[in-house]
Coordinates of N, CA, C and O in Angstrom, one line a residue:
M1217 N -7.5 1.0 15.8 CA -7.1 0.7 14.4 C -5.6 0.1 14.7 O -5.1 0.2 16.1
I1218 N -4.6 -0.6 13.7 CA -3.8 -1.0 13.9 C -2.6 -0.5 14.2 O -2.3 0.8 14.0
K1219 N -1.6 -0.9 14.9 CA -0.3 -0.1 15.5 C 0.9 -0.8 15.4 O 1.2 -2.4 15.1
E1220 N 1.9 -0.4 15.5 CA 3.3 -1.1 14.8 C 3.3 -2.2 16.5 O 2.8 -1.8 17.4
N1221 N 3.7 -3.0 15.8 CA 4.1 -4.4 16.4 C 2.9 -5.3 16.7 O 3.1 -6.4 17.2
D1222 N 1.7 -5.0 16.3 CA 1.2 -6.0 15.6 C 0.8 -6.8 14.3 O 2.1 -6.0 13.6
Q1223 N 0.6 -7.8 14.5 CA 0.4 -8.7 13.2 C -0.7 -8.3 12.3 O -1.7 -8.1 12.7
L1224 N -0.6 -8.5 11.2 CA -1.4 -7.8 9.9 C -2.8 -9.2 10.7 O -2.4 -10.1 10.2
P1225 N -3.9 -8.9 9.9 CA -4.6 -9.2 10.0 C -4.9 -10.1 8.6 O -4.4 -9.9 7.7
T1226 N -5.5 -11.5 8.7 CA -5.9 -12.0 7.7 C -7.1 -10.8 6.5 O -7.9 -9.9 7.2
G1227 N -7.0 -11.3 5.5 CA -7.9 -10.4 4.5 C -8.5 -10.9 3.5 O -7.4 -12.4 3.3
A1228 N -8.8 -10.5 2.6 CA -8.7 -10.5 1.3 C -8.6 -9.7 0.2 O -9.2 -8.6 0.4
L1229 N -7.8 -9.5 -0.6 CA -7.7 -9.0 -1.5 C -7.1 -9.5 -3.0 O -6.8 -10.8 -2.8
T1230 N -7.2 -8.5 -4.0 CA -7.1 -9.5 -5.4 C -6.0 -8.2 -6.4 O -5.8 -7.1 -6.2
S1231 N -5.5 -9.0 -6.9 CA -5.0 -8.6 -8.5 C -5.2 -9.2 -9.1 O -5.8 -10.3 -9.7
K1232 N -5.4 -8.4 -10.8 CA -5.3 -8.7 -12.0 C -4.3 -8.7 -12.7 O -3.3 -8.0 -13.1
G1233 N -3.9 -10.2 -12.8 CA -2.6 -10.8 -13.3 C -2.8 -11.6 -15.1 O -3.9 -11.7 -15.8
D1234 N -1.4 -11.8 -15.5 CA -2.0 -12.4 -16.8 C -3.0 -13.4 -16.5 O -3.0 -14.2 -17.5
L1235 N -2.9 -14.2 -15.6 CA -3.8 -15.3 -15.3 C -5.1 -15.3 -15.0 O -5.9 -16.2 -14.4
G1236 N -5.6 -13.5 -14.7 CA -6.7 -13.8 -14.2 C -6.6 -12.7 -13.0 O -5.7 -12.7 -12.5
I1237 N -7.5 -13.0 -12.3 CA -7.9 -12.3 -11.2 C -6.7 -13.5 -9.9 O -7.3 -14.7 -10.3
Q1238 N -6.2 -12.8 -8.8 CA -5.3 -13.4 -8.1 C -5.7 -12.8 -6.7 O -6.1 -11.6 -6.3
H1239 N -6.3 -14.0 -5.9 CA -6.6 -13.7 -4.3 C -5.3 -13.7 -3.3 O -4.5 -14.8 -3.6
Y1240 N -5.2 -12.9 -2.4 CA -4.3 -12.9 -1.7 C -5.1 -12.9 0.0 O -5.6 -11.8 0.1
D1241 N -4.4 -13.2 0.6 CA -4.3 -13.4 1.9 C -3.2 -12.3 2.7 O -1.9 -13.2 2.4
P1242 N -3.4 -10.8 3.0 CA -1.9 -10.4 3.8 C -1.7 -10.9 4.7 O -0.3 -10.7 4.4
R1243 N -1.9 -11.9 5.5 CA -1.4 -12.8 6.4 C -0.3 -13.0 5.9 O 0.8 -13.5 6.6
E1244 N -0.8 -14.0 5.1 CA 0.2 -15.2 4.5 C 1.3 -14.7 3.4 O 2.2 -15.1 3.6
I1245 N 1.0 -13.4 2.7 CA 1.6 -12.9 1.5 C 2.9 -12.3 2.6 O 3.8 -12.2 1.8
F1246 N 2.6 -11.8 3.3 CA 3.7 -10.8 4.0 C 4.4 -11.4 5.5 O 4.9 -10.8 6.0
A1247 N 4.0 -13.1 5.3 CA 4.6 -13.4 6.6 C 5.7 -13.8 7.1 O 6.2 -13.7 7.9
K1248 N 6.8 -13.6 5.5 CA 8.2 -13.9 5.8 C 8.8 -12.6 5.0 O 8.2 -12.6 4.1
G1249 N 10.0 -12.0 5.8 CA 10.4 -11.2 5.0 C 10.0 -9.9 5.1 O 9.3 -9.4 6.2
R1250 N 10.4 -8.7 4.8 CA 10.2 -7.2 4.8 C 9.2 -6.7 3.7 O 10.0 -6.5 2.5
H1251 N 8.4 -6.0 3.9 CA 7.7 -5.3 2.5 C 7.1 -4.7 3.4 O 7.1 -3.7 3.9
I1252 N 7.1 -3.4 1.9 CA 6.3 -2.2 2.0 C 4.9 -2.0 1.8 O 4.6 -2.9 0.6
I1253 N 4.0 -1.7 2.2 CA 2.7 -1.5 1.9 C 2.0 0.0 2.2 O 2.4 0.3 3.1
F1254 N 1.4 0.3 1.2 CA 1.4 1.7 1.0 C -0.5 1.7 0.7 O -0.6 1.3 -0.1
A1255 N -1.2 2.9 0.7 CA -2.6 2.8 0.6 C -2.7 4.3 -0.1 O -2.4 5.1 0.3
V1256 N -3.7 4.4 -1.2 CA -3.9 5.7 -1.5 C -5.7 5.7 -1.4 O -6.6 4.4 -1.6
P1257 N -6.2 6.7 -1.4 CA -7.8 6.8 -1.6 C -8.5 6.5 -2.6 O -9.6 5.9 -2.6
G1258 N -7.6 6.1 -3.7 CA -8.2 5.9 -5.0 C -7.4 5.9 -5.9 O -6.5 6.9 -6.4
A1259 N -7.5 4.9 -7.1 CA -6.4 4.8 -8.6 C -7.0 5.9 -8.9 O -8.2 6.6 -9.2
F1260 N -6.1 6.9 -9.9 CA -6.5 7.7 -10.8 C -6.4 9.3 -10.8 O -7.1 9.7 -11.2
T1261 N -6.4 9.2 -8.9 CA -6.9 10.7 -8.6 C -5.5 11.1 -8.6 O -4.5 10.8 -8.7
P1262 N -5.3 12.5 -8.3 CA -4.0 13.5 -8.8 C -3.0 13.0 -7.9 O -1.9 13.0 -8.5
T1263 N -3.0 13.3 -6.6 CA -1.8 12.9 -5.9 C -1.5 11.2 -6.0 O -0.3 11.0 -5.7
C1264 N -2.4 10.6 -5.7 CA -2.3 9.2 -5.9 C -1.5 8.9 -7.1 O -0.3 7.7 -7.0
S1265 N -1.6 9.0 -8.2 CA -1.3 8.9 -9.6 C 0.1 10.0 -9.9 O 0.9 9.5 -10.5
E1266 N 0.1 11.0 -9.2 CA 1.2 11.6 -9.5 C 2.3 12.0 -9.0 O 3.6 12.4 -9.2
K1267 N 1.9 11.7 -7.1 CA 3.3 11.6 -6.7 C 3.3 10.3 -6.0 O 4.3 9.5 -5.6
H1268 N 2.5 9.6 -4.9 CA 2.3 8.3 -3.8 C 2.9 7.2 -4.7 O 4.0 7.0 -4.5
L1269 N 2.3 7.0 -5.9 CA 2.7 5.4 -6.8 C 4.0 6.1 -7.3 O 4.8 4.9 -7.1
P1270 N 4.0 7.2 -7.8 CA 5.3 7.4 -9.2 C 6.6 7.0 -7.9 O 7.4 6.7 -8.3
G1271 N 6.5 7.7 -6.8 CA 7.5 7.6 -5.7 C 8.1 6.4 -5.4 O 9.2 6.3 -5.1
Y1272 N 6.9 5.7 -5.1 CA 7.9 4.0 -4.8 C 8.3 3.6 -6.0 O 9.2 2.7 -5.9
V1273 N 7.6 3.3 -7.2 CA 8.1 3.1 -8.4 C 10.0 3.8 -8.3 O 10.5 3.0 -8.8
E1274 N 9.9 4.6 -8.4 CA 11.1 5.7 -8.6 C 12.4 4.8 -7.8 O 13.8 4.7 -7.8
L1275 N 11.7 4.8 -6.9 CA 12.6 4.5 -5.2 C 12.9 2.8 -5.3 O 13.3 2.4 -4.0
A1276 N 12.5 2.1 -5.8 CA 12.2 0.6 -6.0 C 13.4 -0.4 -5.6 O 13.8 -0.8 -4.8
D1277 N 14.4 0.4 -6.6 CA 15.7 -0.1 -6.5 C 16.1 0.3 -4.7 O 17.1 -1.0 -4.0
A1278 N 16.2 1.6 -4.5 CA 17.0 1.5 -3.2 C 16.1 1.2 -2.0 O 16.9 0.6 -0.8
F1279 N 14.5 0.6 -2.2 CA 13.9 0.1 -1.4 C 14.6 -1.6 -1.4 O 14.5 -2.2 0.0
K1280 N 14.8 -1.8 -2.4 CA 15.3 -3.4 -2.6 C 16.7 -3.5 -1.7 O 17.1 -4.5 -1.2
N1281 N 17.4 -2.5 -1.9 CA 18.7 -2.2 -1.2 C 18.9 -2.5 0.3 O 19.9 -2.4 0.8
K1282 N 17.7 -1.8 0.8 CA 17.2 -1.8 2.3 C 16.7 -3.2 2.5 O 16.3 -3.2 3.8
G1283 N 16.9 -4.5 1.8 CA 16.2 -5.5 2.0 C 14.7 -5.7 2.1 O 14.2 -6.9 2.8
V1284 N 14.5 -4.5 1.3 CA 12.5 -4.7 1.0 C 12.4 -6.1 -0.1 O 13.0 -5.7 -0.7
Q1285 N 11.2 -7.1 0.3 CA 11.3 -8.0 -0.7 C 10.3 -7.4 -1.5 O 10.2 -7.8 -2.9
S1286 N 9.1 -6.6 -1.1 CA 8.2 -5.8 -2.0 C 7.6 -4.9 -1.8 O 7.6 -4.3 -0.5
I1287 N 7.3 -4.4 -2.8 CA 6.3 -3.1 -2.8 C 4.7 -3.3 -3.1 O 4.8 -3.7 -3.9
N1288 N 4.0 -3.1 -2.0 CA 2.3 -3.1 -2.4 C 1.4 -1.8 -2.0 O 1.6 -1.5 -1.0
C1289 N 0.7 -1.8 -2.9 CA -0.2 -0.2 -3.1 C -1.6 -0.6 -3.2 O -1.9 -1.9 -3.9
I1290 N -2.0 -0.8 -1.8 CA -3.8 -0.8 -1.9 C -4.3 0.3 -1.9 O -4.3 0.9 -1.4
S1291 N -5.5 -0.3 -2.8 CA -6.8 0.9 -3.2 C -8.0 0.1 -2.8 O -8.1 -1.4 -3.4
V1292 N -9.2 0.8 -2.3 CA -10.3 0.5 -2.6 C -10.9 0.7 -3.6 O -11.6 1.7 -4.1
N1293 N -10.5 -0.2 -4.8 CA -11.0 -0.3 -6.1 C -10.9 -1.3 -6.8 O -10.3 -2.4 -5.9
D1294 N -11.5 -2.1 -8.0 CA -11.8 -3.1 -8.2 C -10.3 -3.6 -8.7 O -9.5 -2.7 -9.4
A1295 N -9.8 -4.8 -9.1 CA -8.4 -5.3 -9.6 C -8.6 -5.0 -10.9 O -7.5 -4.9 -11.2
F1296 N -9.4 -4.8 -11.7 CA -9.6 -4.4 -13.0 C -9.1 -2.8 -13.2 O -8.2 -2.5 -14.2
V1297 N -9.6 -2.0 -12.4 CA -8.9 -0.4 -12.3 C -7.6 -0.3 -11.7 O -6.8 0.2 -12.6
M1298 N -7.5 -1.4 -10.7 CA -5.5 -1.1 -10.3 C -4.7 -1.5 -11.3 O -3.6 -1.0 -11.5
K1299 N -5.4 -2.6 -12.2 CA -4.7 -3.3 -13.3 C -4.0 -1.8 -14.2 O -3.0 -1.7 -15.0
A1300 N -5.8 -1.3 -14.9 CA -5.7 -0.2 -15.6 C -4.5 1.1 -15.3 O -4.2 1.3 -16.0
W1301 N -4.8 1.1 -14.2 CA -4.0 2.1 -13.7 C -2.5 1.9 -13.5 O -1.6 2.4 -14.1
G1302 N -1.8 0.7 -13.2 CA -0.6 0.4 -13.2 C 0.2 0.5 -14.9 O 1.0 0.8 -15.2
D1303 N -0.8 0.3 -15.6 CA -1.0 0.0 -17.4 C -0.9 1.4 -17.6 O 0.3 1.8 -18.4
A1304 N -1.3 2.4 -17.7 CA -1.6 3.3 -17.4 C -0.3 4.6 -17.2 O 0.3 5.7 -17.7
L1305 N 0.2 4.1 -15.6 CA 1.7 4.4 -15.6 C 2.6 3.7 -15.8 O 3.7 4.4 -15.2
G1306 N 2.6 2.9 -16.6 CA 4.0 2.0 -16.8 C 4.7 1.7 -15.8 O 5.9 1.7 -15.8
I1307 N 3.9 1.2 -14.5 CA 4.8 0.8 -13.3 C 5.7 -0.6 -13.7 O 6.2 -0.7 -12.6
G1308 N 4.9 -1.6 -14.4 CA 5.5 -2.8 -14.9 C 5.5 -3.6 -13.2 O 4.8 -3.8 -12.8
D1309 N 6.4 -4.3 -13.1 CA 6.6 -5.0 -11.7 C 6.6 -4.4 -10.3 O 7.4 -4.8 -9.3
K1310 N 7.4 -2.8 -10.6 CA 8.2 -2.6 -9.5 C 7.1 -3.0 -7.8 O 7.9 -2.5 -6.9
V1311 N 6.0 -2.5 -8.0 CA 4.9 -2.3 -7.6 C 4.3 -3.1 -7.4 O 3.3 -3.2 -8.4
R1312 N 3.3 -4.3 -6.7 CA 2.3 -4.8 -6.4 C 0.7 -4.2 -6.3 O 0.9 -3.3 -5.1
L1313 N -0.2 -3.8 -7.1 CA -1.2 -3.0 -6.7 C -2.5 -4.3 -6.6 O -2.7 -5.0 -7.2
L1314 N -2.8 -3.7 -5.6 CA -3.7 -4.9 -4.6 C -5.3 -3.8 -4.8 O -4.9 -3.3 -3.9
S1315 N -6.1 -4.9 -5.0 CA -7.3 -4.2 -4.8 C -8.2 -4.8 -3.6 O -8.1 -6.2 -2.9
D1316 N -8.9 -3.4 -2.9 CA -9.6 -4.4 -1.7 C -10.8 -3.7 -1.9 O -11.8 -2.5 -1.4
G1317 N -11.6 -4.3 -2.4 CA -12.5 -4.0 -3.2 C -13.6 -3.9 -2.6 O -14.4 -2.7 -3.3
N1318 N -14.2 -4.0 -1.6 CA -14.9 -3.2 -1.1 C -15.0 -2.7 0.4 O -15.6 -2.2 1.3
G1319 N -13.3 -2.5 0.6 CA -12.8 -1.8 1.8 C -13.0 -2.8 3.3 O -12.5 -2.0 4.3
A1320 N -12.8 -4.2 2.6 CA -13.0 -4.6 4.1 C -11.8 -4.9 5.0 O -11.6 -5.1 6.2
Y1321 N -10.7 -5.1 4.0 CA -9.3 -5.1 4.5 C -9.0 -3.7 5.3 O -8.0 -3.3 6.2
S1322 N -9.3 -2.8 4.6 CA -8.8 -1.1 5.3 C -9.5 -0.9 6.4 O -9.0 -0.5 7.5
E1323 N -11.1 -1.6 6.4 CA -12.0 -1.4 7.5 C -11.0 -2.4 9.0 O -11.1 -1.8 10.2
A1324 N -10.8 -3.5 8.2 CA -9.7 -4.3 9.4 C -8.7 -3.6 9.5 O -8.4 -4.3 11.2
L1325 N -8.3 -3.5 8.9 CA -7.0 -2.5 10.1 C -7.3 -1.5 10.5 O -6.6 -0.4 11.3
G1326 N -8.8 -0.8 10.6 CA -8.9 0.8 11.1 C -8.8 1.9 10.8 O -8.6 3.0 11.2
L1327 N -8.1 1.6 8.9 CA -7.9 2.8 8.2 C -8.6 2.9 7.4 O -8.3 3.5 6.1
A1328 N -10.0 2.4 7.6 CA -11.1 3.1 6.3 C -11.6 4.7 6.4 O -11.2 4.9 7.4
N1329 N -12.0 4.9 5.9 CA -12.3 6.7 5.6 C -13.9 6.5 5.0 O -13.7 6.5 3.4
D1330 N -14.5 6.8 5.1 CA -15.9 7.2 4.4 C -16.3 8.4 4.2 O -16.1 9.8 4.6
T1331 N -16.0 8.5 2.9 CA -15.8 10.0 1.9 C -17.6 10.6 1.7 O -17.5 10.9 1.3
G1332 N -18.5 9.2 2.5 CA -19.9 9.6 1.6 C -20.1 9.9 0.3 O -19.9 9.2 -0.3
A1333 N -21.1 10.8 0.0 CA -21.3 10.8 -1.3 C -20.2 10.8 -2.6 O -20.2 10.8 -4.0
F1334 N -19.1 11.8 -1.6 CA -17.8 11.6 -3.0 C -17.2 10.1 -3.6 O -16.9 10.7 -4.9
G1335 N -17.4 9.0 -2.5 CA -16.2 8.0 -3.1 C -16.9 6.8 -2.4 O -16.4 5.7 -2.0
G1336 N -17.7 7.0 -1.0 CA -18.2 6.0 -0.2 C -17.0 5.6 0.7 O -16.1 6.7 1.3
I1337 N -16.6 4.5 0.8 CA -15.5 3.8 1.7 C -14.2 4.1 1.4 O -14.4 3.1 0.0
R1338 N -13.7 4.5 1.6 CA -12.2 4.6 1.1 C -11.2 4.1 1.8 O -11.2 4.4 3.3
S1339 N -9.9 3.7 1.5 CA -8.5 3.6 2.3 C -8.0 5.3 3.0 O -7.8 6.2 1.9
K1340 N -7.6 5.4 4.0 CA -7.1 6.2 4.6 C -5.5 6.4 3.5 O -5.1 5.2 3.2
R1341 N -4.8 7.4 3.6 CA -3.6 7.5 2.8 C -2.7 7.2 4.2 O -2.1 7.4 5.3
Y1342 N -1.8 6.0 3.8 CA -1.0 5.7 4.8 C 0.4 4.7 4.3 O -0.1 4.2 2.9
A1343 N 1.3 4.5 4.7 CA 2.1 3.7 4.4 C 2.6 2.7 6.0 O 2.7 3.1 6.7
M1344 N 3.2 1.3 5.5 CA 3.7 0.3 6.5 C 4.8 0.2 6.6 O 4.5 -0.5 4.9
V1345 N 5.6 -0.5 7.2 CA 6.8 -1.5 6.9 C 6.3 -2.6 7.8 O 6.2 -2.7 8.6
V1346 N 6.2 -3.7 6.8 CA 6.0 -4.9 7.8 C 7.2 -6.0 7.9 O 7.9 -6.3 6.5
E1347 N 7.5 -6.5 8.9 CA 8.5 -7.5 8.9 C 8.2 -8.6 9.5 O 7.9 -8.5 10.8
D1348 N 8.2 -10.0 8.5 CA 7.5 -11.1 8.8 C 6.2 -11.3 9.6 O 5.4 -11.6 10.6
G1349 N 5.6 -10.3 9.4 CA 3.9 -10.4 9.5 C 3.5 -9.5 10.7 O 2.6 -9.1 11.0
I1350 N 4.8 -8.7 10.6 CA 4.2 -8.1 11.9 C 4.9 -6.4 11.6 O 5.7 -6.2 10.9
V1351 N 4.2 -5.6 11.7 CA 4.1 -3.6 11.8 C 5.1 -3.4 12.2 O 4.9 -3.5 13.5
E1352 N 5.9 -3.0 11.4 CA 7.3 -2.6 11.9 C 7.1 -0.9 12.2 O 7.6 -0.2 13.1
H1353 N 6.9 -0.3 11.2 CA 6.3 0.6 11.3 C 5.4 1.1 10.4 O 5.1 0.9 9.8
L1354 N 4.4 2.4 11.4 CA 3.2 2.8 10.5 C 3.3 4.3 10.8 O 3.2 5.1 11.2
F1355 N 2.8 4.7 9.4 CA 2.8 6.1 8.6 C 1.6 6.4 8.3 O 1.1 6.1 7.1
V1356 N 0.7 7.2 9.3 CA -0.7 7.4 8.7 C -1.1 8.8 8.4 O -0.6 9.7 9.6
E1357 N -1.7 9.5 7.3 CA -1.4 10.9 7.4 C -2.6 11.6 7.8 O -3.7 10.5 7.7
D1358 N -2.5 12.8 8.0 CA -3.9 13.8 8.9 C -4.6 13.6 7.2 O -3.8 13.6 6.3
E1359 N -6.1 14.0 7.3 CA -6.6 14.1 6.1 C -6.3 15.5 5.3 O -5.3 16.0 5.7
K1360 N -6.0 15.3 4.3 CA -5.8 15.7 3.2 C -4.0 16.1 3.3 O -3.2 16.9 2.7
Q1361 N -3.5 15.3 3.6 CA -1.9 15.6 3.8 C -1.1 14.3 3.0 O -1.6 13.2 2.5
F1362 N 0.1 14.6 2.5 CA 0.5 14.1 1.7 C 2.5 14.5 2.2 O 3.0 14.9 1.3
E1363 N 2.5 13.5 3.5 CA 4.2 13.6 3.7 C 4.9 12.4 4.6 O 5.6 12.0 3.9
V1364 N 3.9 11.5 5.7 CA 4.6 10.5 6.3 C 4.5 9.6 5.5 O 4.9 8.3 5.6
S1365 N 3.8 9.5 4.2 CA 3.2 7.7 3.8 C 4.3 7.7 2.1 O 4.3 6.9 1.7
K1366 N 4.8 9.1 2.2 CA 5.7 9.2 0.4 C 7.1 8.6 0.9 O 7.3 8.1 1.7
A1367 N 7.0 8.1 -0.1 CA 8.3 7.2 -0.5 C 9.7 7.7 0.2 O 10.0 6.7 1.1
E1368 N 10.1 8.8 -0.2 CA 11.2 9.3 0.3 C 11.1 9.0 2.1 O 12.1 9.3 2.7
Y1369 N 10.1 9.6 2.9 CA 9.9 9.5 4.1 C 9.9 8.3 4.7 O 11.2 8.0 5.3
V1370 N 9.5 7.1 4.2 CA 9.6 5.6 4.2 C 11.0 5.3 4.2 O 11.5 4.6 5.1
L1371 N 11.3 5.4 3.3 CA 12.9 5.0 2.6 C 13.8 5.4 3.6 O 15.0 5.0 4.4
D1372 N 13.6 7.0 4.2 CA 14.6 7.6 5.6 C 14.4 6.8 6.4 O 15.3 7.1 7.4
K1373 N 13.1 6.2 6.8 CA 12.8 5.7 8.1 C 13.4 4.1 8.1 O 13.6 3.2 9.5
L1374 N 13.9 3.5 7.3 CA 14.5 2.0 7.2 C 16.3 1.7 7.5 O 16.6 3.0 7.1
T1375 N 16.1 0.4 8.2 CA 17.6 0.5 8.3 C 18.0 -0.5 8.0 O 16.9 -1.6 7.2
A1376 N 19.2 -0.6 7.1 CA 19.5 -1.7 6.5 C 19.3 -3.3 7.0 O 19.7 -3.1 8.5

């Protein structure tokens, strides 16, 4: 599993934008500056839709005031589902929704979770602060928990 002070691995994430499907390598897009990455087990699921993503949207300005350049949500869903989820919640451009379509990036991080017949490979719920491509803080939730990856907790751990 990735840990604090590790460099982010390369990988393939996508998003659906106005110009179609956009492809990202996390090592490249998070190479400069300070970024928040958090992951949810699935778009449109109760905790993810009612608490996890909305918390980061609500605190986006507070994160910017702490020097965060971008807030990014990863889920093992396709880019079309992630776009529909963002549209349904009206998040605008406060959080970039990134698709880890087959869970390969979650596996590369060591943060995949096999839910079996329920949903297959998903991401564990986590949050990390990345500074210049290096994991500064990593907060991984225990099974069925939602404490250390929530926006308020992560914001509290940041220094300006």
